[in-house]
């Protein structure tokens, strides 16, 4: 088979209901949301093309058939010199398999490699969240190893392939399964989690890590404080002024908003059909949506949820993923942003070009797949 056709290693499959995806990581690279199954018995590795609209009831998943290292509960981010590489860190080896601490998946040629990193500085952890900054530094706080939780800050430079240890002074107590998000001021916010005593962390306070100064601080919160929880997700709102959390274990309500100007919690107003809560899922901001993927139980949490977060006055649960057109409106949104006037540079640019490209790719892929299938049939005949 010709090497030029790296597209061959992508199987184009229409999967309505996926089985056995759980504890996954979800990483947005260009127009693709890559899902690596975190309980990787089946070595599932799929992606969703977000350059085309979709309905969550009928999702076209693309399955990558490259071998994914076996692992449970790893962390992943987008990084590398080209900013197009998926870095998969830690996780527990499944079934005693030997695995590297870090793997890199090059999305340009769909291949995994083991980056050469200095050894013996950072250690393996699982059930933690990776946060990457705009310099390609992957921040890995806390997590667990062999049932013990930690509060170290490991920093993996995905561009220079270096590692270092950050500060633990004033860090949160050891924990796993917290929610975390990068703020626009280079701080990372950490919320909730599970401690060594089995106690769920309170959301009456949140922890902030300053990625510039390598220092920790704490913020006391007010308002409608969520119940203590872990295995939740957290994203930064489109205006950069609020954190939206969803799901987890230990819930009263599943969806909350934390205003990060005054650190006040609110129950947001939503319309649309509220989904039941979930845990061990992932959340990414794509266009105007908080995209929630999978979860712990592959039987019931085996799909994508979409929350339109473009209007802070009213979030909308929806099944329809629509494309966003970026306007050149120079005035930044000031809290009551609406779709269509957003001018957020970090938002993925989804253009008519990529729409057409996506459709062409889709057809191209389909025909290549058909062609390959026919060829296989011919070969077998
Ligand atoms: C994929 O690209 C990377 C970077 O250009 C290269 O190092 C690697 O060998 C390539 N892998 C394959 C399988 O072609
Ligand atoms: C990688 O891309 C993101 C946007 O997706 C950007 O914010 C970030 O600065 C980029 N990182 C590097 C190192 O260029
Ligand atoms: C962090 O750096 C900023 C800017 O240099 C400085 O104003 C601030 O005091 C520093 N904070 C800490 C906790 O060191
Ligand atoms: C946003 O800006 C507009 C126009 O300057 C103003 O009328 C509106 O009150 C502002 N909204 C908020 C939430 O600050």
CSV table of C-alpha atoms and ligand atoms in Angstrom, one decimal:
chain,number,residue,atom,x,y,z
A,1,UNK,CA,0.0,0.0,0.0
A,2,UNK,CA,1.4,3.4,-0.9
A,3,UNK,CA,2.8,5.4,1.9
A,4,UNK,CA,1.3,8.5,0.4
A,5,UNK,CA,-2.1,7.4,1.4
A,6,UNK,CA,-1.8,7.9,5.1
A,7,UNK,CA,-5.6,8.4,4.9
A,8,UNK,CA,-5.8,4.6,4.7
A,9,UNK,CA,-5.2,4.3,8.4
A,10,UNK,CA,-8.3,6.2,9.0
A,11,UNK,CA,-11.4,4.0,8.8
A,12,UNK,CA,-14.5,6.0,8.0
A,13,UNK,CA,-17.2,4.5,10.0
A,14,UNK,CA,-20.7,5.7,10.8
A,15,UNK,CA,-21.2,4.8,14.4
A,16,UNK,CA,-24.5,5.8,15.9
A,17,UNK,CA,-23.9,4.4,19.3
A,18,UNK,CA,-20.4,3.7,20.4
A,19,UNK,CA,-19.8,1.0,22.9
A,20,UNK,CA,-17.2,1.0,25.6
A,21,UNK,CA,-15.7,4.5,25.6
A,22,UNK,CA,-15.1,5.7,29.1
A,23,UNK,CA,-12.7,7.7,31.3
A,24,UNK,CA,-11.5,9.1,28.0
A,25,UNK,CA,-9.5,12.2,27.1
A,26,UNK,CA,-10.9,14.7,24.6
A,27,UNK,CA,-8.5,16.9,22.7
A,28,UNK,CA,-9.3,19.5,20.1
A,29,UNK,CA,-6.7,19.8,17.4
A,30,UNK,CA,-7.6,22.0,14.4
A,31,UNK,CA,-11.1,20.9,13.5
A,32,UNK,CA,-11.0,17.5,15.1
A,33,UNK,CA,-12.0,16.4,18.6
A,34,UNK,CA,-9.8,13.4,19.4
A,35,UNK,CA,-11.1,10.9,21.9
A,36,UNK,CA,-8.8,8.4,23.4
A,37,UNK,CA,-10.6,5.8,25.4
A,38,UNK,CA,-9.3,6.0,28.9
A,39,UNK,CA,-10.1,2.4,29.7
A,40,UNK,CA,-8.5,1.3,26.7
A,41,UNK,CA,-9.3,-2.4,26.6
A,42,UNK,CA,-10.5,-2.0,23.0
A,43,UNK,CA,-7.8,0.5,22.1
A,44,UNK,CA,-10.5,2.8,20.8
A,45,UNK,CA,-9.3,6.0,19.3
A,46,UNK,CA,-11.8,8.1,17.4
A,47,UNK,CA,-12.4,11.7,16.3
A,48,UNK,CA,-15.2,13.9,15.5
A,49,UNK,CA,-14.9,16.4,12.7
A,50,UNK,CA,-16.2,19.7,14.0
A,51,UNK,CA,-15.7,21.6,10.7
A,52,UNK,CA,-19.1,20.4,9.6
A,53,UNK,CA,-22.4,20.7,11.4
A,54,UNK,CA,-23.8,17.6,13.1
A,55,UNK,CA,-26.6,16.4,15.2
A,56,UNK,CA,-25.7,14.6,18.4
A,57,UNK,CA,-28.3,11.9,17.7
A,58,UNK,CA,-26.5,10.9,14.5
A,59,UNK,CA,-22.7,11.4,14.8
A,60,UNK,CA,-20.2,10.5,12.2
A,61,UNK,CA,-17.2,9.2,14.2
A,62,UNK,CA,-14.0,8.5,12.5
A,63,UNK,CA,-12.1,5.6,13.9
A,64,UNK,CA,-8.3,5.7,13.9
A,65,UNK,CA,-6.9,2.3,13.6
A,66,UNK,CA,-3.4,3.1,14.7
A,67,UNK,CA,-2.4,1.2,17.9
A,68,UNK,CA,-3.1,3.2,21.0
A,69,UNK,CA,-1.0,2.3,24.0
A,70,UNK,CA,-3.0,0.5,26.6
A,71,UNK,CA,-3.8,2.6,29.6
A,72,UNK,CA,-6.4,3.8,32.1
A,73,UNK,CA,-7.2,7.4,33.0
A,74,UNK,CA,-4.4,9.3,31.3
A,75,UNK,CA,-4.3,13.1,30.6
A,76,UNK,CA,-3.9,14.7,27.2
A,77,UNK,CA,-3.4,18.1,25.6
A,78,UNK,CA,-2.7,19.6,22.2
A,79,UNK,CA,1.0,20.7,21.9
A,80,UNK,CA,4.3,20.2,20.1
A,81,UNK,CA,6.3,22.6,17.9
A,82,UNK,CA,3.5,22.5,15.2
A,83,UNK,CA,0.8,22.7,17.9
A,84,UNK,CA,-0.8,19.8,16.2
A,85,UNK,CA,0.4,16.9,18.3
A,86,UNK,CA,-1.6,15.1,20.9
A,87,UNK,CA,0.4,14.5,24.1
A,88,UNK,CA,-0.9,11.6,26.2
A,89,UNK,CA,0.6,11.6,29.7
A,90,UNK,CA,0.5,9.0,32.5
A,91,UNK,CA,-2.4,6.8,33.2
A,92,UNK,CA,-2.1,3.3,34.6
A,93,UNK,CA,-1.0,0.5,32.4
A,94,UNK,CA,-3.8,-1.9,31.8
A,95,UNK,CA,-3.2,-5.5,32.7
A,96,UNK,CA,0.4,-5.0,33.6
A,97,UNK,CA,1.3,-3.8,30.1
A,98,UNK,CA,4.6,-1.9,29.8
A,99,UNK,CA,4.0,1.7,28.8
A,100,UNK,CA,5.9,4.9,28.4
A,101,UNK,CA,5.2,7.9,30.6
A,102,UNK,CA,4.3,10.1,27.6
A,103,UNK,CA,3.1,9.3,24.1
A,104,UNK,CA,2.8,11.8,21.2
A,105,UNK,CA,0.3,11.4,18.4
A,106,UNK,CA,1.2,13.4,15.3
A,107,UNK,CA,-2.1,14.4,13.7
A,108,UNK,CA,-0.3,15.3,10.4
A,109,UNK,CA,0.6,11.7,9.6
A,110,UNK,CA,-1.5,9.9,12.2
A,111,UNK,CA,1.4,8.2,14.0
A,112,UNK,CA,2.2,7.6,17.6
A,113,UNK,CA,5.7,8.1,19.0
A,114,UNK,CA,7.4,8.1,22.3
A,115,UNK,CA,9.0,11.5,22.9
A,116,UNK,CA,12.5,11.4,24.4
A,117,UNK,CA,12.2,13.2,27.8
A,118,UNK,CA,14.6,13.6,30.7
A,119,UNK,CA,14.0,10.6,33.0
A,120,UNK,CA,13.4,10.4,36.7
A,121,UNK,CA,12.1,14.0,37.2
A,122,UNK,CA,8.4,13.6,36.8
A,123,UNK,CA,6.5,10.5,37.7
A,124,UNK,CA,3.4,8.6,36.5
A,125,UNK,CA,0.0,9.7,37.7
A,126,UNK,CA,-3.5,8.9,36.7
A,127,UNK,CA,-7.0,10.5,37.1
A,128,UNK,CA,-5.6,14.0,36.6
A,129,UNK,CA,-6.3,16.7,34.1
A,130,UNK,CA,-3.7,18.2,31.7
A,131,UNK,CA,-3.8,21.9,31.0
A,132,UNK,CA,-1.7,23.4,28.2
A,133,UNK,CA,-0.7,27.1,28.0
A,134,UNK,CA,0.1,29.2,25.0
A,135,UNK,CA,3.8,28.3,25.2
A,136,UNK,CA,3.1,24.6,24.8
A,137,UNK,CA,3.7,23.8,28.5
A,138,UNK,CA,1.5,21.0,29.8
A,139,UNK,CA,0.6,21.4,33.5
A,140,UNK,CA,-0.1,18.2,35.4
A,141,UNK,CA,-1.3,18.8,38.9
A,142,UNK,CA,-1.9,16.0,41.5
A,143,UNK,CA,-3.5,12.8,40.4
A,144,UNK,CA,-3.0,9.4,41.7
A,145,UNK,CA,-0.6,6.5,41.6
A,146,UNK,CA,-1.3,3.0,43.1
A,147,UNK,CA,-4.3,4.5,45.0
A,148,UNK,CA,-2.4,7.3,46.6
A,149,UNK,CA,-3.2,10.9,45.6
A,150,UNK,CA,-0.5,13.6,45.3
A,151,UNK,CA,-0.3,17.4,45.0
A,152,UNK,CA,2.8,17.8,42.9
A,153,UNK,CA,2.8,20.1,39.9
A,154,UNK,CA,4.6,18.5,36.9
A,155,UNK,CA,5.3,20.6,33.9
A,156,UNK,CA,6.0,19.0,30.5
A,157,UNK,CA,7.3,21.3,27.8
A,158,UNK,CA,5.7,19.8,24.7
A,159,UNK,CA,7.8,21.9,22.3
A,160,UNK,CA,11.3,21.5,23.8
A,161,UNK,CA,10.6,18.1,25.2
A,162,UNK,CA,11.7,19.0,28.7
A,163,UNK,CA,10.2,18.4,32.1
A,164,UNK,CA,10.3,20.2,35.4
A,165,UNK,CA,8.6,20.3,38.8
A,166,UNK,CA,6.5,23.3,39.7
A,167,UNK,CA,5.7,24.7,43.2
A,168,UNK,CA,3.7,22.8,45.7
A,169,UNK,CA,3.8,25.7,48.3
A,170,UNK,CA,0.2,26.6,49.1
A,171,UNK,CA,-1.0,24.0,46.6
A,172,UNK,CA,-4.4,22.3,47.2
A,173,UNK,CA,-4.3,19.1,49.3
A,174,UNK,CA,-3.5,15.9,47.3
A,175,UNK,CA,-6.3,15.1,45.0
A,176,UNK,CA,-7.4,13.4,41.8
A,177,UNK,CA,-10.4,13.9,39.4
A,178,UNK,CA,-10.7,17.7,39.9
A,179,UNK,CA,-11.9,20.1,37.3
A,180,UNK,CA,-9.4,22.6,35.8
A,181,UNK,CA,-9.3,25.3,33.2
A,182,UNK,CA,-6.8,27.8,31.9
A,183,UNK,CA,-7.8,31.4,32.4
A,184,UNK,CA,-7.0,34.3,30.1
A,185,UNK,CA,-4.6,35.8,32.7
A,186,UNK,CA,-2.3,32.7,32.7
A,187,UNK,CA,-3.7,31.3,35.8
A,188,UNK,CA,-5.1,27.8,36.0
A,189,UNK,CA,-8.2,27.3,38.2
A,190,UNK,CA,-8.6,24.0,40.0
A,191,UNK,CA,-12.0,23.0,41.3
A,192,UNK,CA,-13.2,20.1,43.4
A,193,UNK,CA,-11.6,16.6,43.3
A,194,UNK,CA,-11.2,13.6,45.5
A,195,UNK,CA,-8.7,13.4,48.4
A,196,UNK,CA,-6.8,10.5,50.0
A,197,UNK,CA,-9.3,10.4,52.8
A,198,UNK,CA,-12.0,9.7,50.2
A,199,UNK,CA,-13.4,13.1,50.9
A,200,UNK,CA,-14.8,15.2,48.1
A,201,UNK,CA,-13.2,18.7,47.8
A,202,UNK,CA,-15.4,21.6,48.7
A,203,UNK,CA,-16.2,24.3,46.1
A,204,UNK,CA,-16.4,26.9,48.8
A,205,UNK,CA,-12.9,27.7,47.7
A,206,UNK,CA,-11.0,27.3,44.4
A,207,UNK,CA,-7.3,27.1,43.9
A,208,UNK,CA,-5.4,29.2,41.4
A,209,UNK,CA,-1.9,28.4,39.9
A,210,UNK,CA,-0.1,31.3,38.4
A,211,UNK,CA,1.8,29.8,35.4
A,212,UNK,CA,4.0,32.9,35.1
A,213,UNK,CA,5.2,33.1,38.8
A,214,UNK,CA,4.8,29.4,39.6
A,215,UNK,CA,2.8,30.2,42.7
A,216,UNK,CA,-0.5,29.1,44.2
A,217,UNK,CA,-3.3,31.1,45.8
A,218,UNK,CA,-6.8,30.4,47.0
A,219,UNK,CA,-10.1,32.2,46.4
A,220,UNK,CA,-13.0,31.9,48.7
A,221,UNK,CA,-16.3,31.7,46.7
A,222,UNK,CA,-19.8,32.9,47.5
A,223,UNK,CA,-23.3,32.6,46.1
A,224,UNK,CA,-25.0,29.3,45.3
A,225,UNK,CA,-22.1,27.0,46.1
A,226,UNK,CA,-22.2,23.6,44.4
A,227,UNK,CA,-22.1,20.5,46.6
A,228,UNK,CA,-18.7,18.9,47.1
A,229,UNK,CA,-17.8,16.9,44.0
A,230,UNK,CA,-15.2,15.1,41.9
A,231,UNK,CA,-15.0,13.6,38.4
A,232,UNK,CA,-16.5,16.9,37.1
A,233,UNK,CA,-15.6,19.0,34.1
A,234,UNK,CA,-14.8,22.7,33.9
A,235,UNK,CA,-14.4,25.1,31.0
A,236,UNK,CA,-13.8,28.8,30.6
A,237,UNK,CA,-16.8,30.7,29.2
A,238,UNK,CA,-16.5,32.5,25.9
A,239,UNK,CA,-16.1,35.9,27.5
A,240,UNK,CA,-13.2,34.7,29.7
A,241,UNK,CA,-15.1,35.9,32.8
A,242,UNK,CA,-16.8,32.7,34.0
A,243,UNK,CA,-16.1,29.0,34.6
A,244,UNK,CA,-18.8,26.6,33.8
A,245,UNK,CA,-18.7,23.2,35.6
A,246,UNK,CA,-20.8,20.2,34.8
A,247,UNK,CA,-21.4,16.8,36.3
A,248,UNK,CA,-19.3,14.8,38.7
A,249,UNK,CA,-19.9,12.6,41.7
A,250,UNK,CA,-21.6,14.2,44.8
A,251,UNK,CA,-24.1,16.4,43.1
A,252,UNK,CA,-27.2,18.3,43.8
A,253,UNK,CA,-27.3,20.2,40.6
A,254,UNK,CA,-25.0,19.4,37.8
A,255,UNK,CA,-24.4,22.7,36.0
A,256,UNK,CA,-23.0,25.8,37.7
A,257,UNK,CA,-21.3,29.0,36.7
A,258,UNK,CA,-18.5,30.7,38.7
A,259,UNK,CA,-18.0,34.3,38.0
A,260,UNK,CA,-14.3,34.7,38.1
A,261,UNK,CA,-14.4,38.5,38.6
A,262,UNK,CA,-16.2,38.3,42.0
A,263,UNK,CA,-16.0,34.5,42.6
A,264,UNK,CA,-19.7,34.1,43.0
A,265,UNK,CA,-21.4,30.8,42.0
A,266,UNK,CA,-24.7,30.8,40.2
A,267,UNK,CA,-27.1,28.2,38.8
A,268,UNK,CA,-27.4,29.3,35.2
A,269,UNK,CA,-30.7,29.6,33.4
A,270,UNK,CA,-31.0,27.0,30.7
A,271,UNK,CA,-33.5,26.1,28.0
A,272,UNK,CA,-33.7,22.9,26.0
A,273,UNK,CA,-33.8,19.4,27.4
A,274,UNK,CA,-31.4,19.2,30.3
A,275,UNK,CA,-29.5,15.9,30.1
A,276,UNK,CA,-28.9,13.8,33.2
A,277,UNK,CA,-25.7,14.4,34.9
A,278,UNK,CA,-22.5,12.4,34.2
A,279,UNK,CA,-19.1,11.8,35.6
A,280,UNK,CA,-15.6,11.1,34.3
A,281,UNK,CA,-16.6,12.9,31.1
A,282,UNK,CA,-14.6,15.6,29.3
A,283,UNK,CA,-15.6,19.0,28.2
A,284,UNK,CA,-14.2,21.3,25.5
A,285,UNK,CA,-15.2,24.7,24.2
A,286,UNK,CA,-15.8,24.4,20.5
A,287,UNK,CA,-17.3,27.4,18.7
A,288,UNK,CA,-20.1,28.6,20.8
A,289,UNK,CA,-20.6,25.2,22.6
A,290,UNK,CA,-19.5,23.5,25.7
A,291,UNK,CA,-19.0,20.0,24.2
A,292,UNK,CA,-19.3,17.3,26.8
A,293,UNK,CA,-18.1,13.9,25.8
A,294,UNK,CA,-18.7,10.4,27.1
A,295,UNK,CA,-18.3,9.6,30.7
A,296,UNK,CA,-17.9,6.7,33.1
A,297,UNK,CA,-20.7,4.3,32.1
A,298,UNK,CA,-20.5,3.3,28.4
A,299,UNK,CA,-24.1,2.2,28.5
A,300,UNK,CA,-25.6,5.5,29.4
A,301,UNK,CA,-22.9,8.1,29.1
A,302,UNK,CA,-21.8,7.2,25.6
A,303,UNK,CA,-22.4,10.3,23.6
A,304,UNK,CA,-21.9,14.0,23.1
A,305,UNK,CA,-23.9,16.7,24.9
A,306,UNK,CA,-24.0,20.3,23.6
A,307,UNK,CA,-24.6,23.3,25.6
A,308,UNK,CA,-24.7,26.6,23.7
A,309,UNK,CA,-23.0,29.0,26.0
A,310,UNK,CA,-23.0,32.1,23.7
A,311,UNK,CA,-25.6,33.9,25.8
A,312,UNK,CA,-24.7,34.2,29.4
A,313,UNK,CA,-28.3,35.0,30.3
A,314,UNK,CA,-29.5,31.7,29.0
A,315,UNK,CA,-27.6,28.6,28.1
A,316,UNK,CA,-29.2,26.3,25.6
A,317,UNK,CA,-29.0,22.5,25.7
A,318,UNK,CA,-29.2,21.4,22.1
A,319,UNK,CA,-28.6,18.5,19.7
A,320,UNK,CA,-27.6,20.6,16.8
A,321,UNK,CA,-23.9,21.7,16.3
A,322,UNK,CA,-23.9,24.7,14.1
A,323,UNK,CA,-20.9,26.3,12.6
A,324,UNK,CA,-19.8,29.7,13.9
A,325,UNK,CA,-18.8,32.5,11.6
A,326,UNK,CA,-16.2,34.7,13.0
A,327,UNK,CA,-16.9,38.4,12.5
A,328,UNK,CA,-14.2,41.0,12.4
A,329,UNK,CA,-16.0,43.0,15.1
A,330,UNK,CA,-13.1,44.5,17.0
A,331,UNK,CA,-15.0,45.2,20.3
A,332,UNK,CA,-14.7,42.3,22.7
A,333,UNK,CA,-17.9,40.9,24.1
A,334,UNK,CA,-18.6,42.3,27.6
A,335,UNK,CA,-20.6,39.6,29.2
A,336,UNK,CA,-23.8,39.4,27.2
A,337,UNK,CA,-22.2,38.1,24.1
A,338,UNK,CA,-24.4,36.6,21.5
A,339,UNK,CA,-23.6,34.2,18.6
A,340,UNK,CA,-22.8,36.1,15.5
A,341,UNK,CA,-21.0,39.0,17.2
A,342,UNK,CA,-18.4,36.9,18.9
A,343,UNK,CA,-14.9,37.8,18.0
A,344,UNK,CA,-12.9,35.5,20.1
A,345,UNK,CA,-9.6,34.8,18.6
A,346,UNK,CA,-9.1,31.5,20.5
A,347,UNK,CA,-12.3,30.2,19.0
A,348,UNK,CA,-11.8,27.7,16.3
A,349,UNK,CA,-12.2,29.4,13.0
A,350,UNK,CA,-14.8,27.5,11.1
A,351,UNK,CA,-15.2,28.9,7.7
A,352,UNK,CA,-17.1,28.1,4.6
A,353,UNK,CA,-13.8,26.9,3.2
A,354,UNK,CA,-13.4,24.3,5.8
A,355,UNK,CA,-17.1,23.3,5.4
A,356,UNK,CA,-16.5,22.7,1.8
A,357,UNK,CA,-13.2,21.0,2.6
A,358,UNK,CA,-14.8,18.8,5.2
A,359,UNK,CA,-17.5,17.7,2.8
A,360,UNK,CA,-15.0,17.0,0.1
A,361,UNK,CA,-12.8,15.1,2.6
A,362,UNK,CA,-15.9,13.2,3.7
A,363,UNK,CA,-16.7,12.1,0.2
A,364,UNK,CA,-13.1,11.5,-0.6
A,365,UNK,CA,-12.7,9.3,2.5
A,366,UNK,CA,-15.8,7.4,1.7
A,367,UNK,CA,-14.7,6.7,-1.8
A,368,UNK,CA,-11.2,5.7,-0.7
A,369,UNK,CA,-12.7,3.4,1.8
A,370,UNK,CA,-15.1,1.9,-0.7
A,371,UNK,CA,-12.2,1.6,-3.2
A,372,UNK,CA,-10.0,-0.1,-0.6
A,373,UNK,CA,-12.9,-2.4,0.3
A,374,UNK,CA,-13.4,-3.3,-3.3
A,375,UNK,CA,-9.7,-3.9,-3.7
A,376,UNK,CA,-9.7,-6.2,-0.6
A,377,UNK,CA,-12.6,-8.1,-2.1
A,378,UNK,CA,-10.7,-8.4,-5.3
A,379,UNK,CA,-7.6,-9.6,-3.5
A,380,UNK,CA,-9.6,-12.2,-1.6
A,381,UNK,CA,-11.4,-13.3,-4.7
B,1,LIG,C1,5.3,11.6,11.1
B,1,LIG,O1,5.9,12.9,11.1
B,1,LIG,C2,6.9,13.1,12.1
B,1,LIG,C3,7.3,14.5,12.0
B,1,LIG,O2,7.5,15.0,10.7
B,1,LIG,C4,8.1,12.1,11.8
B,1,LIG,O3,9.1,12.3,12.7
B,1,LIG,C5,7.6,10.7,11.8
B,1,LIG,O4,8.6,9.8,11.5
B,1,LIG,C6,6.4,10.5,10.9
B,1,LIG,N1,5.9,9.2,11.1
B,1,LIG,C7,5.5,8.4,10.1
B,1,LIG,C8,5.0,7.0,10.4
B,1,LIG,O5,5.6,8.7,8.9
B,2,LIG,C1,-1.6,26.5,20.0
B,2,LIG,O1,-3.0,26.8,19.6
B,2,LIG,C2,-3.7,27.5,20.5
B,2,LIG,C3,-5.1,27.8,19.9
B,2,LIG,O2,-5.7,26.6,19.7
B,2,LIG,C4,-3.1,28.8,20.9
B,2,LIG,O3,-3.8,29.5,21.9
B,2,LIG,C5,-1.7,28.6,21.4
B,2,LIG,O4,-1.1,29.8,21.6
B,2,LIG,C6,-0.9,27.7,20.4
B,2,LIG,N1,0.4,27.4,21.0
B,2,LIG,C7,1.5,27.6,20.5
B,2,LIG,C8,2.7,27.2,21.3
B,2,LIG,O5,1.6,28.2,19.4
B,3,LIG,C1,3.5,37.6,40.0
B,3,LIG,O1,4.0,38.4,39.0
B,3,LIG,C2,3.4,39.7,38.9
B,3,LIG,C3,4.0,40.4,37.7
B,3,LIG,O2,5.4,40.3,37.7
B,3,LIG,C4,3.6,40.4,40.2
B,3,LIG,O3,3.0,41.7,40.2
B,3,LIG,C5,3.0,39.6,41.4
B,3,LIG,O4,3.2,40.2,42.6
B,3,LIG,C6,3.6,38.2,41.4
B,3,LIG,N1,2.9,37.5,42.4
B,3,LIG,C7,3.5,36.7,43.2
B,3,LIG,C8,2.6,35.9,44.1
B,3,LIG,O5,4.7,36.5,43.3
B,4,LIG,C1,-22.1,45.8,27.3
B,4,LIG,O1,-21.8,46.9,26.5
B,4,LIG,C2,-23.0,47.6,26.1
B,4,LIG,C3,-22.6,48.8,25.3
B,4,LIG,O2,-21.5,49.4,25.7
B,4,LIG,C4,-23.8,48.0,27.4
B,4,LIG,O3,-25.0,48.7,27.0
B,4,LIG,C5,-24.1,46.8,28.2
B,4,LIG,O4,-24.7,47.2,29.4
B,4,LIG,C6,-22.8,46.1,28.6
B,4,LIG,N1,-23.2,44.8,29.2
B,4,LIG,C7,-22.6,44.4,30.4
B,4,LIG,C8,-23.0,43.2,30.9
B,4,LIG,O5,-21.6,45.1,30.9
